[in-house]
Amino acid sequence: MDTRHDLPVSVLGLGAMGSSLAAALVRAGHPTTVWNRSAARAGALVAQGATPASTAAEAVRTGQLVVVCLLDHASVHEVLDPLAGDLAGRTLLNVTTTTPEQARELAAWAADAGVPYLDGGIMAVPAMIGQPGSSILYSGSAAAFDTYRPLLDTWGTSTYFGADAGLASLYDLALLAGMYVMFAGFLHGVAMVAPSGVSAREFAALAAPWLSAMTGALPRFAAVVDGGDYTVPGQQSLEFSDLGDILAASRDQGISTDVVAMVQRLIRHQIDAGHGQEGFARIIRTIQQPG
């Protein structure tokens, strides 16, 4: 593990997240070189102490750790493919959002180039970087993670999931799936009450503590799923969980039922298969085996 604060780092991509990562490195005292296709985006970071690079190749040659935070998997290859030789002797950290298979493909590309590779999944919005609550998931080279752990910790809590480069992305996207479905459910609730003159702000004041309290059920759901027995006592049954009244009320309020109907289909599929008295968590069977 290298605890020095003078390790040179290069950051490729200065969108909101890339800029936040680079700014945290500058604050921590790391010599930080930054590059972006639109050079103007580097201005604020240069004012803070970062060094601008006129080309991606120049940035890569400057850093010991090369951090890539670009739009997508294709843009990563577009920037890095011509620079495989320049990356020799450096470590590559990709925090661009990709699928697990894309992360594994990029790890294989890096291996062919003789470059240690880490993949990162950022569980934070840009303003959270370097602040309490920021978390970043990593997978890929264990040696790279151990070497740069102190530096990585400047961004948030660092968690390593193993040598399979796709695991950080898998966890990242799985966690985001839960987040987006929860947000969609909240917005459905906002739409339900709006025709009755309730503002989104008023509804949020009730929804936030309610949803927070309900997350306490997640470990219980997890225990049931891991045990594979959906008949254990203490569960809310699928029949009791039927969402027909929510669907009816939504239609009466003149709004779309798409969000709730998705969950109702999962419930009804299991009820129709004869599992109505079993617990709600059984809907995972339909998620795992669609069709």
CSV table of C-alpha atoms in Angstrom, one decimal:
chain,number,residue,atom,x,y,z
A,1,MET,CA,0.0,0.0,0.0
A,2,ASP,CA,1.4,3.4,-1.0
A,3,THR,CA,0.5,6.1,1.4
A,4,ARG,CA,2.3,8.9,-0.4
A,5,HIS,CA,0.3,12.0,-1.3
A,6,ASP,CA,2.6,12.9,-4.2
A,7,LEU,CA,1.5,10.1,-6.6
A,8,PRO,CA,0.8,11.6,-10.0
A,9,VAL,CA,-2.7,11.0,-11.2
A,10,SER,CA,-4.3,11.7,-14.6
A,11,VAL,CA,-8.1,12.1,-15.0
A,12,LEU,CA,-9.6,11.7,-18.5
A,13,GLY,CA,-13.0,13.1,-18.7
A,14,LEU,CA,-14.2,16.2,-16.9
A,15,GLY,CA,-18.0,15.9,-16.8
A,16,ALA,CA,-19.6,16.5,-13.4
A,17,MET,CA,-18.3,13.3,-11.9
A,18,GLY,CA,-14.8,13.4,-13.4
A,19,SER,CA,-14.4,17.0,-12.3
A,20,SER,CA,-15.4,16.1,-8.7
A,21,LEU,CA,-12.9,13.2,-8.6
A,22,ALA,CA,-10.1,15.4,-9.9
A,23,ALA,CA,-10.9,18.2,-7.5
A,24,ALA,CA,-10.8,15.7,-4.5
A,25,LEU,CA,-7.4,14.5,-5.7
A,26,VAL,CA,-6.1,18.1,-5.9
A,27,ARG,CA,-7.4,18.9,-2.4
A,28,ALA,CA,-5.6,15.7,-1.1
A,29,GLY,CA,-2.3,17.0,-2.5
A,30,HIS,CA,-1.9,14.6,-5.5
A,31,PRO,CA,-0.3,16.1,-8.6
A,32,THR,CA,-3.3,15.8,-10.9
A,33,THR,CA,-3.3,16.2,-14.7
A,34,VAL,CA,-6.7,16.6,-16.3
A,35,TRP,CA,-7.9,16.2,-19.9
A,36,ASN,CA,-11.2,16.7,-21.6
A,37,ARG,CA,-12.3,16.9,-25.2
A,38,SER,CA,-13.6,20.3,-24.5
A,39,ALA,CA,-10.6,21.9,-22.9
A,40,ALA,CA,-12.6,24.8,-21.3
A,41,ARG,CA,-13.9,22.4,-18.8
A,42,ALA,CA,-10.5,22.2,-17.2
A,43,GLY,CA,-10.5,25.8,-16.2
A,44,ALA,CA,-11.9,25.6,-12.7
A,45,LEU,CA,-9.7,22.6,-11.9
A,46,VAL,CA,-6.6,24.4,-13.2
A,47,ALA,CA,-7.4,27.3,-10.9
A,48,GLN,CA,-7.5,24.9,-8.0
A,49,GLY,CA,-4.1,23.5,-8.9
A,50,ALA,CA,-4.6,20.8,-11.5
A,51,THR,CA,-2.4,20.7,-14.6
A,52,PRO,CA,-4.1,20.7,-18.0
A,53,ALA,CA,-3.1,18.3,-20.8
A,54,SER,CA,-3.7,19.2,-24.4
A,55,THR,CA,-4.1,15.6,-25.4
A,56,ALA,CA,-5.2,12.4,-23.8
A,57,ALA,CA,-1.8,10.9,-24.7
A,58,GLU,CA,-0.1,13.7,-22.8
A,59,ALA,CA,-2.3,13.1,-19.8
A,60,VAL,CA,-1.7,9.4,-19.8
A,61,ARG,CA,2.1,9.8,-19.9
A,62,THR,CA,2.0,12.1,-16.9
A,63,GLY,CA,0.1,9.9,-14.5
A,64,GLN,CA,1.0,6.8,-12.5
A,65,LEU,CA,-2.7,6.1,-12.0
A,66,VAL,CA,-4.9,6.9,-15.0
A,67,VAL,CA,-8.5,7.5,-14.1
A,68,VAL,CA,-11.1,7.3,-16.9
A,69,CYS,CA,-14.5,8.8,-16.4
A,70,LEU,CA,-16.1,9.2,-19.8
A,71,LEU,CA,-19.6,8.9,-21.4
A,72,ASP,CA,-19.8,5.2,-22.1
A,73,HIS,CA,-17.8,2.0,-23.0
A,74,ALA,CA,-17.4,3.1,-26.6
A,75,SER,CA,-15.9,6.4,-25.7
A,76,VAL,CA,-13.4,4.7,-23.4
A,77,HIS,CA,-12.2,2.6,-26.3
A,78,GLU,CA,-12.2,5.6,-28.6
A,79,VAL,CA,-9.8,7.4,-26.3
A,80,LEU,CA,-7.7,4.5,-25.0
A,81,ASP,CA,-7.2,2.3,-28.0
A,82,PRO,CA,-4.6,4.5,-29.6
A,83,LEU,CA,-2.8,4.8,-26.2
A,84,ALA,CA,-2.1,1.2,-25.3
A,85,GLY,CA,1.6,1.8,-25.6
A,86,ASP,CA,1.5,5.0,-23.5
A,87,LEU,CA,-0.3,3.1,-20.7
A,88,ALA,CA,2.6,0.8,-20.2
A,89,GLY,CA,3.9,0.9,-16.6
A,90,ARG,CA,0.8,2.6,-15.4
A,91,THR,CA,-2.4,1.5,-13.7
A,92,LEU,CA,-5.8,2.0,-15.3
A,93,LEU,CA,-8.9,2.8,-13.3
A,94,ASN,CA,-12.1,3.0,-15.2
A,95,VAL,CA,-15.1,4.5,-13.4
A,96,THR,CA,-17.2,5.0,-16.5
A,97,THR,CA,-20.6,3.3,-16.1
A,98,THR,CA,-20.5,0.0,-18.1
A,99,THR,CA,-22.1,-3.3,-18.0
A,100,PRO,CA,-20.3,-6.2,-16.2
A,101,GLU,CA,-19.4,-7.7,-19.6
A,102,GLN,CA,-18.0,-4.5,-20.9
A,103,ALA,CA,-15.9,-4.1,-17.8
A,104,ARG,CA,-14.5,-7.6,-18.3
A,105,GLU,CA,-13.8,-6.9,-21.9
A,106,LEU,CA,-11.9,-3.7,-21.0
A,107,ALA,CA,-9.9,-5.7,-18.3
A,108,ALA,CA,-9.0,-8.2,-21.0
A,109,TRP,CA,-7.9,-5.3,-23.3
A,110,ALA,CA,-5.8,-3.9,-20.5
A,111,ALA,CA,-4.2,-7.3,-19.8
A,112,ASP,CA,-3.2,-7.6,-23.4
A,113,ALA,CA,-1.5,-4.2,-23.1
A,114,GLY,CA,0.2,-5.3,-19.9
A,115,VAL,CA,-1.7,-2.7,-17.8
A,116,PRO,CA,-3.1,-3.5,-14.3
A,117,TYR,CA,-6.8,-2.7,-14.4
A,118,LEU,CA,-9.4,-1.7,-11.8
A,119,ASP,CA,-13.1,-1.1,-12.5
A,120,GLY,CA,-15.1,1.2,-10.2
A,121,GLY,CA,-18.7,1.7,-9.6
A,122,ILE,CA,-19.5,5.1,-8.0
A,123,MET,CA,-22.3,5.0,-5.5
A,124,ALA,CA,-22.5,8.8,-5.1
A,125,VAL,CA,-23.5,11.9,-6.9
A,126,PRO,CA,-20.7,14.4,-7.8
A,127,ALA,CA,-21.3,16.7,-4.8
A,128,MET,CA,-20.8,13.7,-2.4
A,129,ILE,CA,-17.3,12.8,-3.6
A,130,GLY,CA,-14.9,13.2,-0.7
A,131,GLN,CA,-17.8,13.6,1.7
A,132,PRO,CA,-19.4,11.2,4.3
A,133,GLY,CA,-21.8,8.8,2.6
A,134,SER,CA,-19.8,8.5,-0.7
A,135,SER,CA,-19.0,4.9,-1.6
A,136,ILE,CA,-17.1,3.5,-4.5
A,137,LEU,CA,-17.1,-0.2,-5.4
A,138,TYR,CA,-14.0,-1.8,-7.0
A,139,SER,CA,-13.1,-5.0,-8.8
A,140,GLY,CA,-10.2,-6.2,-10.9
A,141,SER,CA,-6.5,-6.1,-9.9
A,142,ALA,CA,-6.1,-6.8,-6.1
A,143,ALA,CA,-2.5,-5.4,-6.3
A,144,ALA,CA,-3.7,-2.2,-7.8
A,145,PHE,CA,-6.5,-1.8,-5.2
A,146,ASP,CA,-4.1,-2.4,-2.4
A,147,THR,CA,-1.5,0.0,-3.8
A,148,TYR,CA,-3.8,2.9,-4.4
A,149,ARG,CA,-6.3,2.3,-1.5
A,150,PRO,CA,-5.3,5.5,0.4
A,151,LEU,CA,-5.8,7.5,-2.7
A,152,LEU,CA,-9.1,5.9,-3.5
A,153,ASP,CA,-10.3,6.6,0.0
A,154,THR,CA,-10.1,10.3,-0.7
A,155,TRP,CA,-13.2,9.9,-2.8
A,156,GLY,CA,-15.3,7.8,-0.3
A,157,THR,CA,-15.5,4.4,1.3
A,158,SER,CA,-13.7,1.9,-0.9
A,159,THR,CA,-15.0,-1.7,-1.1
A,160,TYR,CA,-13.2,-4.4,-3.1
A,161,PHE,CA,-15.2,-7.3,-4.6
A,162,GLY,CA,-12.5,-9.4,-6.1
A,163,ALA,CA,-10.5,-10.1,-9.2
A,164,ASP,CA,-13.6,-10.4,-11.5
A,165,ALA,CA,-13.5,-7.0,-13.1
A,166,GLY,CA,-17.3,-7.1,-13.8
A,167,LEU,CA,-18.4,-7.4,-10.2
A,168,ALA,CA,-18.2,-3.7,-9.3
A,169,SER,CA,-20.3,-2.9,-12.2
A,170,LEU,CA,-22.8,-5.7,-11.4
A,171,TYR,CA,-23.2,-4.4,-7.8
A,172,ASP,CA,-23.4,-0.8,-9.1
A,173,LEU,CA,-26.2,-1.5,-11.5
A,174,ALA,CA,-28.1,-3.8,-9.2
A,175,LEU,CA,-28.1,-1.1,-6.5
A,176,LEU,CA,-29.2,1.5,-9.0
A,177,ALA,CA,-32.0,-0.8,-10.1
A,178,GLY,CA,-33.4,-0.8,-6.6
A,179,MET,CA,-33.0,3.0,-6.4
A,180,TYR,CA,-34.7,3.8,-9.7
A,181,VAL,CA,-37.7,1.5,-9.0
A,182,MET,CA,-38.0,3.2,-5.6
A,183,PHE,CA,-37.9,6.6,-7.1
A,184,ALA,CA,-40.5,5.6,-9.7
A,185,GLY,CA,-42.8,4.4,-6.9
A,186,PHE,CA,-42.4,7.7,-5.1
A,187,LEU,CA,-43.2,9.7,-8.3
A,188,HIS,CA,-46.2,7.4,-8.9
A,189,GLY,CA,-47.4,8.4,-5.4
A,190,VAL,CA,-46.8,12.1,-6.1
A,191,ALA,CA,-48.9,11.7,-9.3
A,192,MET,CA,-51.7,10.0,-7.3
A,193,VAL,CA,-52.2,12.8,-4.8
A,194,ALA,CA,-51.6,15.7,-7.2
A,195,PRO,CA,-55.2,15.8,-8.6
A,196,SER,CA,-56.4,16.3,-5.0
A,197,GLY,CA,-54.3,19.4,-4.6
A,198,VAL,CA,-51.3,17.8,-2.7
A,199,SER,CA,-47.9,19.2,-3.6
A,200,ALA,CA,-44.9,16.9,-4.2
A,201,ARG,CA,-43.2,18.6,-1.3
A,202,GLU,CA,-46.0,17.8,1.0
A,203,PHE,CA,-46.1,14.2,-0.1
A,204,ALA,CA,-42.3,13.9,0.2
A,205,ALA,CA,-42.5,14.9,3.8
A,206,LEU,CA,-44.6,11.8,4.5
A,207,ALA,CA,-42.9,9.5,2.0
A,208,ALA,CA,-39.3,10.0,3.1
A,209,PRO,CA,-39.6,8.6,6.6
A,210,TRP,CA,-42.0,5.9,5.5
A,211,LEU,CA,-39.7,4.6,2.8
A,212,SER,CA,-36.7,4.8,5.1
A,213,ALA,CA,-38.6,2.8,7.7
A,214,MET,CA,-39.6,0.2,5.1
A,215,THR,CA,-35.9,-0.5,4.2
A,216,GLY,CA,-35.7,-2.3,7.5
A,217,ALA,CA,-37.5,-5.1,5.9
A,218,LEU,CA,-34.7,-5.8,3.4
A,219,PRO,CA,-32.7,-8.1,5.6
A,220,ARG,CA,-35.8,-10.1,6.4
A,221,PHE,CA,-36.6,-10.5,2.6
A,222,ALA,CA,-32.9,-11.4,2.1
A,223,ALA,CA,-33.1,-14.2,4.8
A,224,VAL,CA,-36.2,-15.6,3.1
A,225,VAL,CA,-34.7,-15.6,-0.4
A,226,ASP,CA,-31.4,-17.1,0.8
A,227,GLY,CA,-33.4,-19.8,2.7
A,228,GLY,CA,-35.6,-20.5,-0.3
A,229,ASP,CA,-38.7,-21.1,1.9
A,230,TYR,CA,-41.5,-18.7,1.2
A,231,THR,CA,-43.8,-20.3,3.7
A,232,VAL,CA,-42.0,-19.3,6.9
A,233,PRO,CA,-44.2,-17.5,9.4
A,234,GLY,CA,-44.2,-13.7,9.7
A,235,GLN,CA,-44.4,-12.9,6.0
A,236,GLN,CA,-47.0,-10.8,4.2
A,237,SER,CA,-48.7,-13.2,1.7
A,238,LEU,CA,-48.9,-12.6,-2.0
A,239,GLU,CA,-52.7,-12.5,-1.8
A,240,PHE,CA,-52.6,-9.9,0.9
A,241,SER,CA,-50.1,-7.9,-1.2
A,242,ASP,CA,-52.4,-7.7,-4.3
A,243,LEU,CA,-52.3,-4.2,-5.6
A,244,GLY,CA,-55.7,-4.0,-7.2
A,245,ASP,CA,-56.9,-1.2,-5.0
A,246,ILE,CA,-53.8,0.9,-5.8
A,247,LEU,CA,-54.4,0.3,-9.5
A,248,ALA,CA,-58.1,1.3,-9.2
A,249,ALA,CA,-57.3,4.4,-7.2
A,250,SER,CA,-54.6,5.4,-9.8
A,251,ARG,CA,-57.1,5.0,-12.6
A,252,ASP,CA,-59.7,7.1,-10.7
A,253,GLN,CA,-57.1,9.8,-10.3
A,254,GLY,CA,-56.5,9.8,-14.1
A,255,ILE,CA,-52.9,8.7,-14.0
A,256,SER,CA,-50.9,5.9,-15.7
A,257,THR,CA,-50.7,2.6,-13.9
A,258,ASP,CA,-47.5,1.4,-15.5
A,259,VAL,CA,-45.3,1.5,-12.4
A,260,VAL,CA,-47.7,-0.3,-10.1
A,261,ALA,CA,-48.9,-2.7,-12.8
A,262,MET,CA,-45.4,-4.0,-13.2
A,263,VAL,CA,-45.3,-5.1,-9.6
A,264,GLN,CA,-48.9,-6.4,-9.8
A,265,ARG,CA,-47.9,-8.7,-12.7
A,266,LEU,CA,-45.2,-10.2,-10.6
A,267,ILE,CA,-47.6,-10.8,-7.8
A,268,ARG,CA,-50.3,-12.2,-10.0
A,269,HIS,CA,-47.9,-14.6,-11.8
A,270,GLN,CA,-47.1,-16.3,-8.5
A,271,ILE,CA,-50.7,-16.3,-7.2
A,272,ASP,CA,-51.9,-17.8,-10.5
A,273,ALA,CA,-49.2,-20.5,-10.1
A,274,GLY,CA,-50.7,-21.5,-6.7
A,275,HIS,CA,-48.4,-19.6,-4.3
A,276,GLY,CA,-50.9,-17.0,-3.0
A,277,GLN,CA,-50.4,-18.0,0.6
A,278,GLU,CA,-46.6,-17.7,0.4
A,279,GLY,CA,-44.6,-14.5,1.1
A,280,PHE,CA,-44.3,-11.5,-1.1
A,281,ALA,CA,-40.6,-12.1,-1.6
A,282,ARG,CA,-41.5,-15.0,-3.8
A,283,ILE,CA,-41.9,-12.6,-6.7
A,284,ILE,CA,-38.2,-13.0,-7.2
A,285,ARG,CA,-38.9,-16.4,-8.7
A,286,THR,CA,-40.7,-14.6,-11.6
A,287,ILE,CA,-37.9,-12.1,-11.9
A,288,GLN,CA,-35.3,-14.8,-12.1
A,289,GLN,CA,-37.2,-16.9,-14.5
A,290,PRO,CA,-39.2,-14.6,-16.8
A,291,GLY,CA,-41.7,-15.9,-19.3
